[in-house]
Amino acid sequence: MGQHHDELMERASLLPVFRTGVADSVVARKAQGPKVYDLDNIGYIDYLGGGGSSVVGFANQFVLDAVKKVLELGVPDGFHVPLEVDLAQTLTKFLPWIGTWWFCRNQDEAMRGALSWARRSSGRDEILVLSGSARLRIGAGLAQAGRDLSVREITSANVDRITDEIRDGAAATAAVVIEPLMTRYGLIPLDTEAVAAIAGTCREVGGILIFDERVSGFRLSRGGAAAWTGVNPDAAVYGSALGGGFPIGAVGFDAGRGDAEPGGDEILATPHPVSLAAAEAVLSILKNDSTYNRLEERAAQLADGILNLADRFNRSIVVNRVGSVFALYLGAKKVASVTAARRADADAYRRLVSGLRQEGVLLPPAPGGTGFVSSAHGAKDVEETLAAFEQVLLRFHKEDLP
């Protein structure tokens, strides 16, 4: 690391979590487009993507202009603002199946609100989630009239087992939560037939189906996972990419539901006007087909290039990808289940990530991390990324020779 980084670490003695957290990454000074810059102004091509939020890249000028305009108006936090109405109308153009919106401070608050609604609407307390889905991160505070929330994971390896468990637990189940991309262990997407079967079983037993689109929403397409799978859930939770890096959450309810009014347990804090303005600006960019075409082209260029290099250097690398979302697994031939993801070579992955960081490329530091391409990544950025991969794999090839 550079001089400024070392000086900061000396001053960070009161922050053990800070010191530990930067061991496998960089301390960011600024970010622009597809790059993050450290304290010594060294730029890194970034694929962490702010956890998926930077779909239009960092410090997008159109987003910055929208935020600046709101800041100049000086509207304080805690007031309702016209931007809420504007954003709801814009979102409905993207997702016409939705008839009611709730806006929240962040995506996890939105998830808590959706689950609380499902329990109130159904009169039941159990939430079913698939193993491998992103963690709900609901925390405490979902007890209703003395009834505790119960979250039960069911295996995602067999769709028949999933539908059987939904039927068997129908009397106690408030909702089934599906994250179609399955990002807890990187990216192990459900196939569309499985999603349709799960949705059909929910309808059959009168259950509530919730899509967790905190990662997939507005990244896969304008219509998110609902458009990708062809299934409209009863409700969907959005965040991440919607705010372009600014904290915001949203719950959208199917237009056919007449019970989408917040109850006593769903106390929803109004998002900050800055986040609302950022979301409106992000959507104004995503309304163009060219943005999603660019995301697909750059993600395909990256994935194909990595696989070609893996073949050239005789390395077992799997690239799972859906649109601009991807995950890498080393020492594996195919990763289509949580079990296969756990069996991938974690040490080899860490070695690769460390080598790439030295070459100016940032991937998720932990094995099973999810990577993201933004619309700010250009062909040249991907070419430089693949050149870094080549250098690292060449070095490994030499180091591993007997």
PDB file of C-alpha atoms in Angstrom, residues 111 114-115 117-119 122 124-131 133 136 149-155 159 161-180 182 190 194-195 197-212 231-237:
ATOM      1  CA  MET A 111     -38.054  -6.231   3.271  1.00  0.00           C
ATOM      2  CA  ALA A 114     -43.124  -6.615   3.128  1.00  0.00           C
ATOM      3  CA  LEU A 115     -42.839  -9.487   5.601  1.00  0.00           C
ATOM      4  CA  TRP A 117     -47.578  -7.007   5.602  1.00  0.00           C
ATOM      5  CA  ALA A 118     -47.583 -10.676   4.596  1.00  0.00           C
ATOM      6  CA  ARG A 119     -48.083 -11.789   8.195  1.00  0.00           C
ATOM      7  CA  SER A 122     -52.387 -13.879   5.930  1.00  0.00           C
ATOM      8  CA  ARG A 124     -49.836 -16.598   9.688  1.00  0.00           C
ATOM      9  CA  ASP A 125     -46.299 -16.284  11.018  1.00  0.00           C
ATOM     10  CA  GLU A 126     -43.894 -18.499   9.062  1.00  0.00           C
ATOM     11  CA  ILE A 127     -41.759 -17.202   6.191  1.00  0.00           C
ATOM     12  CA  LEU A 128     -40.275 -19.729   3.766  1.00  0.00           C
ATOM     13  CA  VAL A 129     -37.041 -18.860   1.971  1.00  0.00           C
ATOM     14  CA  LEU A 130     -34.823 -20.926  -0.287  1.00  0.00           C
ATOM     15  CA  SER A 131     -31.337 -21.896   0.829  1.00  0.00           C
ATOM     16  CA  SER A 133     -31.074 -16.771  -1.314  1.00  0.00           C
ATOM     17  CA  LEU A 136     -33.284 -11.292   4.670  1.00  0.00           C
ATOM     18  CA  LEU A 149     -41.771 -14.348  13.255  1.00  0.00           C
ATOM     19  CA  SER A 150     -40.419 -17.708  12.101  1.00  0.00           C
ATOM     20  CA  VAL A 151     -38.128 -17.975   9.083  1.00  0.00           C
ATOM     21  CA  ARG A 152     -37.551 -21.445   7.650  1.00  0.00           C
ATOM     22  CA  GLU A 153     -35.086 -22.295   4.899  1.00  0.00           C
ATOM     23  CA  ILE A 154     -35.850 -25.054   2.454  1.00  0.00           C
ATOM     24  CA  THR A 155     -33.405 -26.597   0.032  1.00  0.00           C
ATOM     25  CA  VAL A 159     -38.211 -27.972  -7.186  1.00  0.00           C
ATOM     26  CA  ARG A 161     -39.255 -30.784  -2.708  1.00  0.00           C
ATOM     27  CA  ILE A 162     -39.809 -27.031  -2.587  1.00  0.00           C
ATOM     28  CA  THR A 163     -43.399 -27.296  -3.783  1.00  0.00           C
ATOM     29  CA  ASP A 164     -44.092 -30.207  -1.416  1.00  0.00           C
ATOM     30  CA  GLU A 165     -42.842 -28.186   1.558  1.00  0.00           C
ATOM     31  CA  ILE A 166     -44.990 -25.227   0.533  1.00  0.00           C
ATOM     32  CA  ARG A 167     -48.057 -27.487   0.431  1.00  0.00           C
ATOM     33  CA  ASP A 168     -47.198 -29.212   3.717  1.00  0.00           C
ATOM     34  CA  GLY A 169     -46.672 -25.926   5.545  1.00  0.00           C
ATOM     35  CA  ALA A 170     -49.487 -23.960   3.917  1.00  0.00           C
ATOM     36  CA  ALA A 171     -51.532 -23.627   7.103  1.00  0.00           C
ATOM     37  CA  ALA A 172     -48.695 -21.837   8.912  1.00  0.00           C
ATOM     38  CA  THR A 173     -46.950 -20.021   6.059  1.00  0.00           C
ATOM     39  CA  ALA A 174     -47.399 -16.277   5.703  1.00  0.00           C
ATOM     40  CA  ALA A 175     -45.255 -15.962   2.570  1.00  0.00           C
ATOM     41  CA  VAL A 176     -42.725 -17.639   0.339  1.00  0.00           C
ATOM     42  CA  VAL A 177     -39.796 -15.351  -0.484  1.00  0.00           C
ATOM     43  CA  ILE A 178     -37.899 -16.064  -3.695  1.00  0.00           C
ATOM     44  CA  GLU A 179     -34.702 -14.398  -4.790  1.00  0.00           C
ATOM     45  CA  PRO A 180     -34.565 -15.592  -8.416  1.00  0.00           C
ATOM     46  CA  MET A 182     -29.869 -16.719  -5.514  1.00  0.00           C
ATOM     47  CA  LEU A 190     -33.287 -20.502 -10.406  1.00  0.00           C
ATOM     48  CA  ALA A 194     -38.761 -23.631 -11.245  1.00  0.00           C
ATOM     49  CA  VAL A 195     -39.960 -20.111 -10.429  1.00  0.00           C
ATOM     50  CA  ALA A 197     -43.750 -24.024 -10.446  1.00  0.00           C
ATOM     51  CA  ILE A 198     -43.169 -22.382  -7.057  1.00  0.00           C
ATOM     52  CA  ALA A 199     -45.492 -19.502  -7.980  1.00  0.00           C
ATOM     53  CA  GLY A 200     -48.162 -21.947  -9.133  1.00  0.00           C
ATOM     54  CA  THR A 201     -47.992 -23.847  -5.848  1.00  0.00           C
ATOM     55  CA  CYS A 202     -48.332 -20.618  -3.865  1.00  0.00           C
ATOM     56  CA  ARG A 203     -51.444 -19.746  -5.851  1.00  0.00           C
ATOM     57  CA  GLU A 204     -52.780 -23.281  -5.372  1.00  0.00           C
ATOM     58  CA  VAL A 205     -52.599 -23.105  -1.561  1.00  0.00           C
ATOM     59  CA  GLY A 206     -53.585 -19.445  -1.316  1.00  0.00           C
ATOM     60  CA  GLY A 207     -50.096 -18.349  -0.228  1.00  0.00           C
ATOM     61  CA  ILE A 208     -48.362 -15.014  -0.713  1.00  0.00           C
ATOM     62  CA  LEU A 209     -45.387 -14.900  -3.070  1.00  0.00           C
ATOM     63  CA  ILE A 210     -42.736 -12.207  -2.543  1.00  0.00           C
ATOM     64  CA  PHE A 211     -39.833 -11.592  -4.919  1.00  0.00           C
ATOM     65  CA  ASP A 212     -36.617 -10.407  -3.303  1.00  0.00           C
ATOM     66  CA  VAL A 231     -44.020 -14.463 -13.135  1.00  0.00           C
ATOM     67  CA  ASN A 232     -45.702 -11.561 -11.328  1.00  0.00           C
ATOM     68  CA  PRO A 233     -45.510 -12.049  -7.542  1.00  0.00           C
ATOM     69  CA  ASP A 234     -47.911 -10.643  -4.979  1.00  0.00           C
ATOM     70  CA  ALA A 235     -45.210  -8.217  -3.888  1.00  0.00           C
ATOM     71  CA  ALA A 236     -41.586  -7.434  -4.719  1.00  0.00           C
ATOM     72  CA  VAL A 237     -38.858  -5.694  -2.739  1.00  0.00           C
TER      73      VAL A 237
END
